[in-house]
Amino acid sequence: MSNSTRARKVGAEALKTNARRKVSINLSEQSLDKPQVEKLRIFYGVRSTTAAIERAISNAAARLALRDCDILENAVLDKLAIVKQLQTADSNEKLPPKSEMVKIKAMNWEIIIIASQAPTSLDSSEALVNFCLKYSSEQMKALFGDA
């Protein structure tokens, strides 16, 4: 067994053991595309920005998932730096009251799928969230047209 195969196998096992954890994502409201968030809030039937973003992340992960294969074993490990960055962030960090920050909770497996299967490498939480918002908006337009 070569070293790269052994390292890949260890990496896949680490992904599987951490896949069910929740990850907290803190980001500035200014970094979001507000018209896109508003359209998705209406589409998902939710009142909060946080709920719309969480649903967009779940939707993007579900749509990017490959069929008939073990997603975690087929993850592109080189593109998963954002997963490690989000895992090491302090999830218990409290946001200041009335701040312009948004705190989102997502499943680790969703972040793994999105980071691994996205067409571009995602280097920050803002890039990840904006990718999910754009991807969900494109899916919404493809299904229901431009409203």
mmCIF file with all atom_site columns, C-alpha atoms in Angstrom:
data_model
loop_
_atom_site.group_PDB
_atom_site.id
_atom_site.type_symbol
_atom_site.label_atom_id
_atom_site.label_alt_id
_atom_site.label_comp_id
_atom_site.label_asym_id
_atom_site.label_entity_id
_atom_site.label_seq_id
_atom_site.pdbx_PDB_ins_code
_atom_site.Cartn_x
_atom_site.Cartn_y
_atom_site.Cartn_z
_atom_site.occupancy
_atom_site.B_iso_or_equiv
_atom_site.pdbx_formal_charge
_atom_site.auth_seq_id
_atom_site.auth_comp_id
_atom_site.auth_asym_id
_atom_site.auth_atom_id
_atom_site.pdbx_PDB_model_num
ATOM 1   C CA . MET A 1 1   ? 0.000   0.000  0.000   1.00 0.00 ? 1   MET A CA 1
ATOM 2   C CA . SER A 1 2   ? 1.457   3.342  -0.980  1.00 0.00 ? 2   SER A CA 1
ATOM 3   C CA . ASN A 1 3   ? 1.729   6.263  1.416   1.00 0.00 ? 3   ASN A CA 1
ATOM 4   C CA . SER A 1 4   ? -0.755  8.390  -0.527  1.00 0.00 ? 4   SER A CA 1
ATOM 5   C CA . THR A 1 5   ? -3.362  5.603  -0.428  1.00 0.00 ? 5   THR A CA 1
ATOM 6   C CA . ARG A 1 6   ? -2.815  5.104  3.305   1.00 0.00 ? 6   ARG A CA 1
ATOM 7   C CA . ALA A 1 7   ? -3.047  8.850  3.953   1.00 0.00 ? 7   ALA A CA 1
ATOM 8   C CA . ARG A 1 8   ? -6.220  9.030  1.873   1.00 0.00 ? 8   ARG A CA 1
ATOM 9   C CA . LYS A 1 9   ? -7.751  6.160  3.822   1.00 0.00 ? 9   LYS A CA 1
ATOM 10  C CA . VAL A 1 10  ? -6.898  7.809  7.167   1.00 0.00 ? 10  VAL A CA 1
ATOM 11  C CA . GLY A 1 11  ? -8.284  11.115 5.886   1.00 0.00 ? 11  GLY A CA 1
ATOM 12  C CA . ALA A 1 12  ? -11.532 9.463  4.779   1.00 0.00 ? 12  ALA A CA 1
ATOM 13  C CA . GLU A 1 13  ? -11.914 7.826  8.199   1.00 0.00 ? 13  GLU A CA 1
ATOM 14  C CA . ALA A 1 14  ? -11.376 11.181 9.915   1.00 0.00 ? 14  ALA A CA 1
ATOM 15  C CA . LEU A 1 15  ? -14.035 12.725 7.671   1.00 0.00 ? 15  LEU A CA 1
ATOM 16  C CA . LYS A 1 16  ? -16.504 9.958  8.540   1.00 0.00 ? 16  LYS A CA 1
ATOM 17  C CA . THR A 1 17  ? -15.987 10.254 12.284  1.00 0.00 ? 17  THR A CA 1
ATOM 18  C CA . ASN A 1 18  ? -16.481 14.038 12.247  1.00 0.00 ? 18  ASN A CA 1
ATOM 19  C CA . ALA A 1 19  ? -19.251 14.154 9.631   1.00 0.00 ? 19  ALA A CA 1
ATOM 20  C CA . ARG A 1 20  ? -22.115 14.260 12.140  1.00 0.00 ? 20  ARG A CA 1
ATOM 21  C CA . ARG A 1 21  ? -20.801 17.249 14.106  1.00 0.00 ? 21  ARG A CA 1
ATOM 22  C CA . LYS A 1 22  ? -22.428 20.637 13.835  1.00 0.00 ? 22  LYS A CA 1
ATOM 23  C CA . VAL A 1 23  ? -20.276 23.518 12.692  1.00 0.00 ? 23  VAL A CA 1
ATOM 24  C CA . SER A 1 24  ? -20.912 27.166 13.530  1.00 0.00 ? 24  SER A CA 1
ATOM 25  C CA . ILE A 1 25  ? -20.256 29.794 10.903  1.00 0.00 ? 25  ILE A CA 1
ATOM 26  C CA . ASN A 1 26  ? -20.031 33.433 11.953  1.00 0.00 ? 26  ASN A CA 1
ATOM 27  C CA . LEU A 1 27  ? -20.045 36.012 9.199   1.00 0.00 ? 27  LEU A CA 1
ATOM 28  C CA . SER A 1 28  ? -20.784 39.653 8.623   1.00 0.00 ? 28  SER A CA 1
ATOM 29  C CA . GLU A 1 29  ? -24.169 40.642 7.222   1.00 0.00 ? 29  GLU A CA 1
ATOM 30  C CA . GLN A 1 30  ? -22.379 43.020 4.853   1.00 0.00 ? 30  GLN A CA 1
ATOM 31  C CA . SER A 1 31  ? -20.688 40.075 3.125   1.00 0.00 ? 31  SER A CA 1
ATOM 32  C CA . LEU A 1 32  ? -24.058 38.635 2.042   1.00 0.00 ? 32  LEU A CA 1
ATOM 33  C CA . ASP A 1 33  ? -25.871 39.356 -1.189  1.00 0.00 ? 33  ASP A CA 1
ATOM 34  C CA . LYS A 1 34  ? -29.000 40.900 0.360   1.00 0.00 ? 34  LYS A CA 1
ATOM 35  C CA . PRO A 1 35  ? -31.343 40.644 -2.688  1.00 0.00 ? 35  PRO A CA 1
ATOM 36  C CA . GLN A 1 36  ? -30.424 36.985 -3.061  1.00 0.00 ? 36  GLN A CA 1
ATOM 37  C CA . VAL A 1 37  ? -31.030 36.314 0.642   1.00 0.00 ? 37  VAL A CA 1
ATOM 38  C CA . GLU A 1 38  ? -34.392 38.095 0.456   1.00 0.00 ? 38  GLU A CA 1
ATOM 39  C CA . LYS A 1 39  ? -35.499 35.995 -2.543  1.00 0.00 ? 39  LYS A CA 1
ATOM 40  C CA . LEU A 1 40  ? -34.459 32.810 -0.757  1.00 0.00 ? 40  LEU A CA 1
ATOM 41  C CA . ARG A 1 41  ? -36.258 33.868 2.445   1.00 0.00 ? 41  ARG A CA 1
ATOM 42  C CA . ILE A 1 42  ? -39.462 34.192 0.419   1.00 0.00 ? 42  ILE A CA 1
ATOM 43  C CA . PHE A 1 43  ? -38.785 30.960 -1.493  1.00 0.00 ? 43  PHE A CA 1
ATOM 44  C CA . TYR A 1 44  ? -38.136 28.911 1.668   1.00 0.00 ? 44  TYR A CA 1
ATOM 45  C CA . GLY A 1 45  ? -40.947 30.644 3.571   1.00 0.00 ? 45  GLY A CA 1
ATOM 46  C CA . VAL A 1 46  ? -38.775 31.705 6.499   1.00 0.00 ? 46  VAL A CA 1
ATOM 47  C CA . ARG A 1 47  ? -38.468 35.000 8.324   1.00 0.00 ? 47  ARG A CA 1
ATOM 48  C CA . SER A 1 48  ? -34.850 35.010 9.380   1.00 0.00 ? 48  SER A CA 1
ATOM 49  C CA . THR A 1 49  ? -31.706 35.386 7.325   1.00 0.00 ? 49  THR A CA 1
ATOM 50  C CA . THR A 1 50  ? -30.115 32.597 9.349   1.00 0.00 ? 50  THR A CA 1
ATOM 51  C CA . ALA A 1 51  ? -32.833 30.089 8.430   1.00 0.00 ? 51  ALA A CA 1
ATOM 52  C CA . ALA A 1 52  ? -32.631 31.001 4.738   1.00 0.00 ? 52  ALA A CA 1
ATOM 53  C CA . ILE A 1 53  ? -28.856 30.536 4.707   1.00 0.00 ? 53  ILE A CA 1
ATOM 54  C CA . GLU A 1 54  ? -29.051 27.222 6.587   1.00 0.00 ? 54  GLU A CA 1
ATOM 55  C CA . ARG A 1 55  ? -31.594 25.934 4.066   1.00 0.00 ? 55  ARG A CA 1
ATOM 56  C CA . ALA A 1 56  ? -29.462 27.148 1.165   1.00 0.00 ? 56  ALA A CA 1
ATOM 57  C CA . ILE A 1 57  ? -26.487 25.235 2.600   1.00 0.00 ? 57  ILE A CA 1
ATOM 58  C CA . SER A 1 58  ? -28.585 22.060 2.979   1.00 0.00 ? 58  SER A CA 1
ATOM 59  C CA . ASN A 1 59  ? -29.966 22.468 -0.534  1.00 0.00 ? 59  ASN A CA 1
ATOM 60  C CA . ALA A 1 60  ? -26.516 22.999 -2.064  1.00 0.00 ? 60  ALA A CA 1
ATOM 61  C CA . ALA A 1 61  ? -25.117 19.962 -0.234  1.00 0.00 ? 61  ALA A CA 1
ATOM 62  C CA . ALA A 1 62  ? -27.996 17.768 -1.371  1.00 0.00 ? 62  ALA A CA 1
ATOM 63  C CA . ARG A 1 63  ? -27.676 18.863 -4.986  1.00 0.00 ? 63  ARG A CA 1
ATOM 64  C CA . LEU A 1 64  ? -23.884 18.484 -5.062  1.00 0.00 ? 64  LEU A CA 1
ATOM 65  C CA . ALA A 1 65  ? -23.971 14.985 -3.568  1.00 0.00 ? 65  ALA A CA 1
ATOM 66  C CA . LEU A 1 66  ? -22.884 12.289 -5.983  1.00 0.00 ? 66  LEU A CA 1
ATOM 67  C CA . ARG A 1 67  ? -25.161 9.304  -6.450  1.00 0.00 ? 67  ARG A CA 1
ATOM 68  C CA . ASP A 1 68  ? -24.243 5.647  -6.031  1.00 0.00 ? 68  ASP A CA 1
ATOM 69  C CA . CYS A 1 69  ? -20.914 6.280  -4.333  1.00 0.00 ? 69  CYS A CA 1
ATOM 70  C CA . ASP A 1 70  ? -19.488 6.962  -0.898  1.00 0.00 ? 70  ASP A CA 1
ATOM 71  C CA . ILE A 1 71  ? -19.373 10.749 -0.863  1.00 0.00 ? 71  ILE A CA 1
ATOM 72  C CA . LEU A 1 72  ? -16.871 11.049 1.968   1.00 0.00 ? 72  LEU A CA 1
ATOM 73  C CA . GLU A 1 73  ? -14.451 8.586  0.376   1.00 0.00 ? 73  GLU A CA 1
ATOM 74  C CA . ASN A 1 74  ? -14.643 10.495 -2.907  1.00 0.00 ? 74  ASN A CA 1
ATOM 75  C CA . ALA A 1 75  ? -14.092 13.887 -1.273  1.00 0.00 ? 75  ALA A CA 1
ATOM 76  C CA . VAL A 1 76  ? -11.325 15.934 -2.831  1.00 0.00 ? 76  VAL A CA 1
ATOM 77  C CA . LEU A 1 77  ? -9.104  16.274 0.244   1.00 0.00 ? 77  LEU A CA 1
ATOM 78  C CA . ASP A 1 78  ? -7.083  19.136 -1.262  1.00 0.00 ? 78  ASP A CA 1
ATOM 79  C CA . LYS A 1 79  ? -10.187 21.348 -1.245  1.00 0.00 ? 79  LYS A CA 1
ATOM 80  C CA . LEU A 1 80  ? -11.176 20.775 2.396   1.00 0.00 ? 80  LEU A CA 1
ATOM 81  C CA . ALA A 1 81  ? -9.096  23.484 4.108   1.00 0.00 ? 81  ALA A CA 1
ATOM 82  C CA . ILE A 1 82  ? -12.297 25.462 4.797   1.00 0.00 ? 82  ILE A CA 1
ATOM 83  C CA . VAL A 1 83  ? -13.709 22.477 6.735   1.00 0.00 ? 83  VAL A CA 1
ATOM 84  C CA . LYS A 1 84  ? -10.723 22.432 9.071   1.00 0.00 ? 84  LYS A CA 1
ATOM 85  C CA . GLN A 1 85  ? -10.909 26.217 9.454   1.00 0.00 ? 85  GLN A CA 1
ATOM 86  C CA . LEU A 1 86  ? -14.590 26.051 10.465  1.00 0.00 ? 86  LEU A CA 1
ATOM 87  C CA . GLN A 1 87  ? -14.021 23.114 12.820  1.00 0.00 ? 87  GLN A CA 1
ATOM 88  C CA . THR A 1 88  ? -11.261 24.901 14.702  1.00 0.00 ? 88  THR A CA 1
ATOM 89  C CA . ALA A 1 89  ? -13.304 28.109 15.084  1.00 0.00 ? 89  ALA A CA 1
ATOM 90  C CA . ASP A 1 90  ? -14.813 28.617 18.537  1.00 0.00 ? 90  ASP A CA 1
ATOM 91  C CA . SER A 1 91  ? -18.420 27.418 18.235  1.00 0.00 ? 91  SER A CA 1
ATOM 92  C CA . ASN A 1 92  ? -19.309 28.738 21.709  1.00 0.00 ? 92  ASN A CA 1
ATOM 93  C CA . GLU A 1 93  ? -18.329 32.287 20.827  1.00 0.00 ? 93  GLU A CA 1
ATOM 94  C CA . LYS A 1 94  ? -21.172 34.672 21.615  1.00 0.00 ? 94  LYS A CA 1
ATOM 95  C CA . LEU A 1 95  ? -21.952 37.419 19.179  1.00 0.00 ? 95  LEU A CA 1
ATOM 96  C CA . PRO A 1 96  ? -22.232 40.934 20.586  1.00 0.00 ? 96  PRO A CA 1
ATOM 97  C CA . PRO A 1 97  ? -25.836 42.082 21.103  1.00 0.00 ? 97  PRO A CA 1
ATOM 98  C CA . LYS A 1 98  ? -27.399 43.865 18.125  1.00 0.00 ? 98  LYS A CA 1
ATOM 99  C CA . SER A 1 99  ? -24.330 43.078 16.082  1.00 0.00 ? 99  SER A CA 1
ATOM 100 C CA . GLU A 1 100 ? -24.307 42.917 12.330  1.00 0.00 ? 100 GLU A CA 1
ATOM 101 C CA . MET A 1 101 ? -23.027 39.355 12.455  1.00 0.00 ? 101 MET A CA 1
ATOM 102 C CA . VAL A 1 102 ? -24.969 36.235 11.484  1.00 0.00 ? 102 VAL A CA 1
ATOM 103 C CA . LYS A 1 103 ? -24.375 32.913 13.233  1.00 0.00 ? 103 LYS A CA 1
ATOM 104 C CA . ILE A 1 104 ? -25.247 29.847 11.190  1.00 0.00 ? 104 ILE A CA 1
ATOM 105 C CA . LYS A 1 105 ? -25.198 26.209 12.222  1.00 0.00 ? 105 LYS A CA 1
ATOM 106 C CA . ALA A 1 106 ? -24.640 23.530 9.606   1.00 0.00 ? 106 ALA A CA 1
ATOM 107 C CA . MET A 1 107 ? -23.806 19.866 9.660   1.00 0.00 ? 107 MET A CA 1
ATOM 108 C CA . ASN A 1 108 ? -20.169 19.058 9.043   1.00 0.00 ? 108 ASN A CA 1
ATOM 109 C CA . TRP A 1 109 ? -21.074 16.590 6.285   1.00 0.00 ? 109 TRP A CA 1
ATOM 110 C CA . GLU A 1 110 ? -22.835 19.370 4.368   1.00 0.00 ? 110 GLU A CA 1
ATOM 111 C CA . ILE A 1 111 ? -19.739 21.558 4.529   1.00 0.00 ? 111 ILE A CA 1
ATOM 112 C CA . ILE A 1 112 ? -17.545 18.615 3.458   1.00 0.00 ? 112 ILE A CA 1
ATOM 113 C CA . ILE A 1 113 ? -19.726 17.896 0.421   1.00 0.00 ? 113 ILE A CA 1
ATOM 114 C CA . ILE A 1 114 ? -19.933 21.543 -0.620  1.00 0.00 ? 114 ILE A CA 1
ATOM 115 C CA . ALA A 1 115 ? -16.206 22.207 -0.186  1.00 0.00 ? 115 ALA A CA 1
ATOM 116 C CA . SER A 1 116 ? -15.261 18.985 -1.946  1.00 0.00 ? 116 SER A CA 1
ATOM 117 C CA . GLN A 1 117 ? -17.691 19.087 -4.861  1.00 0.00 ? 117 GLN A CA 1
ATOM 118 C CA . ALA A 1 118 ? -17.864 22.844 -5.553  1.00 0.00 ? 118 ALA A CA 1
ATOM 119 C CA . PRO A 1 119 ? -16.394 23.812 -8.916  1.00 0.00 ? 119 PRO A CA 1
ATOM 120 C CA . THR A 1 120 ? -14.029 26.303 -7.264  1.00 0.00 ? 120 THR A CA 1
ATOM 121 C CA . SER A 1 121 ? -12.003 26.176 -4.075  1.00 0.00 ? 121 SER A CA 1
ATOM 122 C CA . LEU A 1 122 ? -13.702 27.969 -1.167  1.00 0.00 ? 122 LEU A CA 1
ATOM 123 C CA . ASP A 1 123 ? -11.234 29.808 1.048   1.00 0.00 ? 123 ASP A CA 1
ATOM 124 C CA . SER A 1 124 ? -13.485 31.519 3.614   1.00 0.00 ? 124 SER A CA 1
ATOM 125 C CA . SER A 1 125 ? -16.829 31.108 5.331   1.00 0.00 ? 125 SER A CA 1
ATOM 126 C CA . GLU A 1 126 ? -18.160 34.095 3.358   1.00 0.00 ? 126 GLU A CA 1
ATOM 127 C CA . ALA A 1 127 ? -17.175 32.433 0.075   1.00 0.00 ? 127 ALA A CA 1
ATOM 128 C CA . LEU A 1 128 ? -18.852 29.183 1.173   1.00 0.00 ? 128 LEU A CA 1
ATOM 129 C CA . VAL A 1 129 ? -22.113 30.890 2.173   1.00 0.00 ? 129 VAL A CA 1
ATOM 130 C CA . ASN A 1 130 ? -22.221 33.100 -0.931  1.00 0.00 ? 130 ASN A CA 1
ATOM 131 C CA . PHE A 1 131 ? -21.583 30.050 -3.121  1.00 0.00 ? 131 PHE A CA 1
ATOM 132 C CA . CYS A 1 132 ? -24.528 28.255 -1.460  1.00 0.00 ? 132 CYS A CA 1
ATOM 133 C CA . LEU A 1 133 ? -26.789 31.290 -1.852  1.00 0.00 ? 133 LEU A CA 1
ATOM 134 C CA . LYS A 1 134 ? -25.895 31.648 -5.531  1.00 0.00 ? 134 LYS A CA 1
ATOM 135 C CA . TYR A 1 135 ? -26.198 27.909 -6.182  1.00 0.00 ? 135 TYR A CA 1
ATOM 136 C CA . SER A 1 136 ? -29.616 27.718 -4.496  1.00 0.00 ? 136 SER A CA 1
ATOM 137 C CA . SER A 1 137 ? -30.823 30.806 -6.371  1.00 0.00 ? 137 SER A CA 1
ATOM 138 C CA . GLU A 1 138 ? -29.741 29.253 -9.680  1.00 0.00 ? 138 GLU A CA 1
ATOM 139 C CA . GLN A 1 139 ? -31.584 26.038 -8.803  1.00 0.00 ? 139 GLN A CA 1
ATOM 140 C CA . MET A 1 140 ? -34.680 28.025 -7.850  1.00 0.00 ? 140 MET A CA 1
ATOM 141 C CA . LYS A 1 141 ? -34.556 29.908 -11.184 1.00 0.00 ? 141 LYS A CA 1
ATOM 142 C CA . ALA A 1 142 ? -34.046 26.670 -13.119 1.00 0.00 ? 142 ALA A CA 1
ATOM 143 C CA . LEU A 1 143 ? -37.044 25.056 -11.440 1.00 0.00 ? 143 LEU A CA 1
ATOM 144 C CA . PHE A 1 144 ? -39.468 27.963 -11.261 1.00 0.00 ? 144 PHE A CA 1
ATOM 145 C CA . GLY A 1 145 ? -38.163 30.623 -13.610 1.00 0.00 ? 145 GLY A CA 1
ATOM 146 C CA . ASP A 1 146 ? -37.121 34.158 -12.799 1.00 0.00 ? 146 ASP A CA 1
ATOM 147 C CA . ALA A 1 147 ? -39.761 35.638 -10.511 1.00 0.00 ? 147 ALA A CA 1
#
